[in-house]
Amino acid sequence: MWNYEKRLQYPVKITQTNPKIAQVIITQFGGPDGELAASMRYLSQRYSMPYKEVTGILTDIGTEELAHMEMICAIVHQLTRDLTPEEIERSGFDKYYVDHTLALWPQAASGAPWTATYFQSKGDPITDLHEDMAAEQKARTTYDNILRLVKDPEVAEPIRFLRQREIVHYQRFGESLRIVQDKLDSKNFYAFNPEFDK
């Protein structure tokens, strides 16, 4: 169960619309390394995680990723609100507009729609945590790329905040991997797996 606090994790207050920037940033909503995939990944993996403290970390980070998705949606919304048809057409936002008007819909910057194939949930704690660490680094790289393209401080500041959280999540998943490796010990899938000893 979640308690919803009616405020963004980091404030988003964008005063100038810019649909070109919105087309880039939307990838962190519905792209391959975006916040929607991250939240679904961690909130799905927690059910098969055998260690409570790691289940708690997956739940905490998965929940925070939902908050990050909310921030990305707020940024895209504020960058595209009240656009005229001429602004939409001039900016190249017309293809998105035809399908979704100015509503938020999960897609990558390339226009590819979100798909559950963007994440994996294997049920093997070591495999899943390596997936999670890689996902956090890919998201950090995507934020790096966005920051190379976006110079507006009203947009860049919340993006910098999100980038920093990817680094923290990577570190937390690294700690979780050490917990799992210590607890697996004699059951370590790499050293001893009775299914392969027949």
GROMACS .gro file of C-alpha atoms in nm:
model
  198
    1MET     CA    1   0.000   0.000   0.000
    2TRP     CA    2   0.126   0.349  -0.077
    3ASN     CA    3   0.061   0.691   0.064
    4TYR     CA    4   0.053   0.953  -0.207
    5GLU     CA    5   0.199   1.292  -0.123
    6LYS     CA    6   0.055   1.556  -0.354
    7ARG     CA    7   0.384   1.717  -0.449
    8LEU     CA    8   0.668   1.629  -0.681
    9GLN     CA    9   0.985   1.482  -0.533
   10TYR     CA   10   1.171   1.777  -0.687
   11PRO     CA   11   0.989   2.092  -0.805
   12VAL     CA   12   0.921   2.136  -1.176
   13LYS     CA   13   0.838   2.496  -1.273
   14ILE     CA   14   0.893   2.555  -1.643
   15THR     CA   15   0.780   2.893  -1.774
   16GLN     CA   16   0.864   2.859  -2.147
   17THR     CA   17   0.715   2.589  -2.369
   18ASN     CA   18   0.954   2.396  -2.591
   19PRO     CA   19   0.811   2.094  -2.774
   20LYS     CA   20   1.150   2.008  -2.926
   21ILE     CA   21   1.295   1.949  -2.579
   22ALA     CA   22   0.978   1.762  -2.478
   23GLN     CA   23   1.034   1.517  -2.765
   24VAL     CA   24   1.374   1.430  -2.619
   25ILE     CA   25   1.275   1.412  -2.254
   26ILE     CA   26   0.968   1.193  -2.314
   27THR     CA   27   1.208   0.900  -2.360
   28GLN     CA   28   1.254   0.897  -1.981
   29PHE     CA   29   0.881   0.831  -1.950
   30GLY     CA   30   0.836   0.552  -2.204
   31GLY     CA   31   1.175   0.479  -2.355
   32PRO     CA   32   1.389   0.168  -2.307
   33ASP     CA   33   1.575   0.313  -2.009
   34GLY     CA   34   1.295   0.529  -1.871
   35GLU     CA   35   1.121   0.557  -1.541
   36LEU     CA   36   0.812   0.352  -1.634
   37ALA     CA   37   1.026   0.048  -1.715
   38ALA     CA   38   1.233   0.100  -1.399
   39SER     CA   39   0.932   0.112  -1.170
   40MET     CA   40   0.777  -0.198  -1.331
   41ARG     CA   41   1.110  -0.384  -1.316
   42TYR     CA   42   1.170  -0.335  -0.945
   43LEU     CA   43   0.810  -0.366  -0.829
   44SER     CA   44   0.785  -0.696  -1.021
   45GLN     CA   45   1.118  -0.839  -0.906
   46ARG     CA   46   1.043  -0.788  -0.538
   47TYR     CA   47   0.799  -1.079  -0.526
   48SER     CA   48   1.058  -1.345  -0.603
   49MET     CA   49   1.341  -1.186  -0.401
   50PRO     CA   50   1.409  -1.427  -0.112
   51TYR     CA   51   1.568  -1.171   0.122
   52LYS     CA   52   1.345  -0.921   0.304
   53GLU     CA   53   1.596  -0.638   0.321
   54VAL     CA   54   1.651  -0.656  -0.056
   55THR     CA   55   1.275  -0.682  -0.116
   56GLY     CA   56   1.245  -0.359   0.082
   57ILE     CA   57   1.507  -0.188  -0.134
   58LEU     CA   58   1.332  -0.299  -0.454
   59THR     CA   59   1.002  -0.167  -0.318
   60ASP     CA   60   1.155   0.164  -0.208
   61ILE     CA   61   1.336   0.227  -0.535
   62GLY     CA   62   1.044   0.103  -0.748
   63THR     CA   63   0.816   0.346  -0.566
   64GLU     CA   64   1.064   0.631  -0.611
   65GLU     CA   65   1.078   0.553  -0.984
   66LEU     CA   66   0.702   0.615  -0.997
   67ALA     CA   67   0.774   0.958  -0.849
   68HIS     CA   68   1.041   1.013  -1.115
   69MET     CA   69   0.795   0.917  -1.388
   70GLU     CA   70   0.561   1.180  -1.243
   71MET     CA   71   0.838   1.440  -1.265
   72ILE     CA   72   0.916   1.353  -1.627
   73CYS     CA   73   0.547   1.376  -1.715
   74ALA     CA   74   0.527   1.717  -1.542
   75ILE     CA   75   0.829   1.838  -1.742
   76VAL     CA   76   0.685   1.719  -2.075
   77HIS     CA   77   0.342   1.861  -1.990
   78GLN     CA   78   0.485   2.200  -1.894
   79LEU     CA   79   0.698   2.209  -2.210
   80THR     CA   80   0.397   2.143  -2.433
   81ARG     CA   81   0.097   2.306  -2.265
   82ASP     CA   82  -0.105   2.561  -2.459
   83LEU     CA   83   0.087   2.518  -2.785
   84THR     CA   84  -0.073   2.662  -3.096
   85PRO     CA   85  -0.117   2.439  -3.403
   86GLU     CA   86   0.152   2.646  -3.575
   87GLU     CA   87   0.402   2.586  -3.290
   88ILE     CA   88   0.322   2.216  -3.292
   89GLU     CA   89   0.380   2.187  -3.665
   90ARG     CA   90   0.695   2.403  -3.668
   91SER     CA   91   0.856   2.203  -3.386
   92GLY     CA   92   0.795   1.860  -3.540
   93PHE     CA   93   0.562   1.767  -3.253
   94ASP     CA   94   0.277   1.723  -3.502
   95LYS     CA   95   0.312   1.342  -3.535
   96TYR     CA   96   0.280   1.295  -3.160
   97TYR     CA   97  -0.003   1.550  -3.148
   98VAL     CA   98  -0.209   1.369  -3.411
   99ASP     CA   99  -0.209   1.049  -3.204
  100HIS     CA  100  -0.222   1.190  -2.849
  101THR     CA  101  -0.305   1.563  -2.869
  102LEU     CA  102  -0.104   1.699  -2.571
  103ALA     CA  103  -0.178   1.406  -2.340
  104LEU     CA  104   0.110   1.210  -2.189
  105TRP     CA  105   0.174   0.875  -2.354
  106PRO     CA  106   0.477   0.652  -2.293
  107GLN     CA  107   0.714   0.645  -2.585
  108ALA     CA  108   1.083   0.677  -2.659
  109ALA     CA  109   1.236   0.986  -2.817
  110SER     CA  110   1.241   0.786  -3.143
  111GLY     CA  111   0.861   0.752  -3.125
  112ALA     CA  112   0.866   0.379  -3.039
  113PRO     CA  113   0.591   0.297  -2.787
  114TRP     CA  114   0.668   0.163  -2.441
  115THR     CA  115   0.679  -0.214  -2.414
  116ALA     CA  116   0.724  -0.457  -2.127
  117THR     CA  117   1.017  -0.605  -2.319
  118TYR     CA  118   1.221  -0.309  -2.188
  119PHE     CA  119   1.273  -0.490  -1.859
  120GLN     CA  120   1.341  -0.836  -1.723
  121SER     CA  121   1.226  -1.014  -1.410
  122LYS     CA  122   1.403  -1.351  -1.389
  123GLY     CA  123   1.348  -1.467  -1.031
  124ASP     CA  124   1.721  -1.525  -0.980
  125PRO     CA  125   1.842  -1.267  -0.724
  126ILE     CA  126   2.189  -1.227  -0.876
  127THR     CA  127   2.056  -1.199  -1.231
  128ASP     CA  128   1.787  -0.949  -1.134
  129LEU     CA  129   2.023  -0.726  -0.937
  130HIS     CA  130   2.274  -0.717  -1.223
  131GLU     CA  131   1.982  -0.618  -1.451
  132ASP     CA  132   1.893  -0.343  -1.203
  133MET     CA  133   2.245  -0.205  -1.178
  134ALA     CA  134   2.276  -0.198  -1.558
  135ALA     CA  135   1.936  -0.027  -1.586
  136GLU     CA  136   2.043   0.249  -1.348
  137GLN     CA  137   2.360   0.313  -1.546
  138LYS     CA  138   2.169   0.323  -1.876
  139ALA     CA  139   1.922   0.571  -1.726
  140ARG     CA  140   2.212   0.784  -1.598
  141THR     CA  141   2.366   0.784  -1.946
  142THR     CA  142   2.032   0.888  -2.096
  143TYR     CA  143   2.012   1.178  -1.849
  144ASP     CA  144   2.372   1.270  -1.942
  145ASN     CA  145   2.267   1.281  -2.307
  146ILE     CA  146   1.963   1.494  -2.227
  147LEU     CA  147   2.180   1.738  -2.031
  148ARG     CA  148   2.415   1.769  -2.330
  149LEU     CA  149   2.118   1.885  -2.538
  150VAL     CA  150   1.913   2.088  -2.287
  151LYS     CA  151   2.050   2.419  -2.163
  152ASP     CA  152   1.734   2.572  -2.013
  153PRO     CA  153   1.804   2.575  -1.635
  154GLU     CA  154   1.434   2.529  -1.552
  155VAL     CA  155   1.449   2.194  -1.732
  156ALA     CA  156   1.810   2.098  -1.658
  157GLU     CA  157   1.784   2.129  -1.278
  158PRO     CA  158   1.516   1.860  -1.227
  159ILE     CA  159   1.698   1.643  -1.485
  160ARG     CA  160   2.021   1.678  -1.281
  161PHE     CA  161   1.828   1.571  -0.970
  162LEU     CA  162   1.698   1.262  -1.151
  163ARG     CA  163   2.046   1.179  -1.280
  164GLN     CA  164   2.184   1.194  -0.925
  165ARG     CA  165   1.913   0.955  -0.802
  166GLU     CA  166   2.019   0.701  -1.068
  167ILE     CA  167   2.367   0.701  -0.915
  168VAL     CA  168   2.225   0.648  -0.565
  169HIS     CA  169   2.003   0.363  -0.688
  170TYR     CA  170   2.301   0.199  -0.858
  171GLN     CA  171   2.488   0.209  -0.526
  172ARG     CA  172   2.190   0.066  -0.334
  173PHE     CA  173   2.159  -0.222  -0.582
  174GLY     CA  174   2.534  -0.287  -0.547
  175GLU     CA  175   2.486  -0.313  -0.170
  176SER     CA  176   2.189  -0.545  -0.231
  177LEU     CA  177   2.398  -0.768  -0.455
  178ARG     CA  178   2.655  -0.807  -0.175
  179ILE     CA  179   2.375  -0.899   0.069
  180VAL     CA  180   2.244  -1.162  -0.172
  181GLN     CA  181   2.590  -1.308  -0.242
  182ASP     CA  182   2.662  -1.333   0.132
  183LYS     CA  183   2.330  -1.502   0.205
  184LEU     CA  184   2.345  -1.744  -0.088
  185ASP     CA  185   2.680  -1.878   0.032
  186SER     CA  186   2.642  -2.260   0.016
  187LYS     CA  187   2.347  -2.227  -0.220
  188ASN     CA  188   2.541  -2.000  -0.455
  189PHE     CA  189   2.406  -2.071  -0.802
  190TYR     CA  190   2.753  -2.035  -0.954
  191ALA     CA  191   2.933  -2.270  -0.714
  192PHE     CA  192   2.666  -2.530  -0.641
  193ASN     CA  193   2.347  -2.601  -0.827
  194PRO     CA  194   2.211  -2.954  -0.771
  195GLU     CA  195   2.017  -2.939  -1.098
  196PHE     CA  196   2.342  -2.948  -1.294
  197ASP     CA  197   2.519  -3.209  -1.079
  198LYS     CA  198   2.317  -3.508  -1.207
   0.00000   0.00000   0.00000
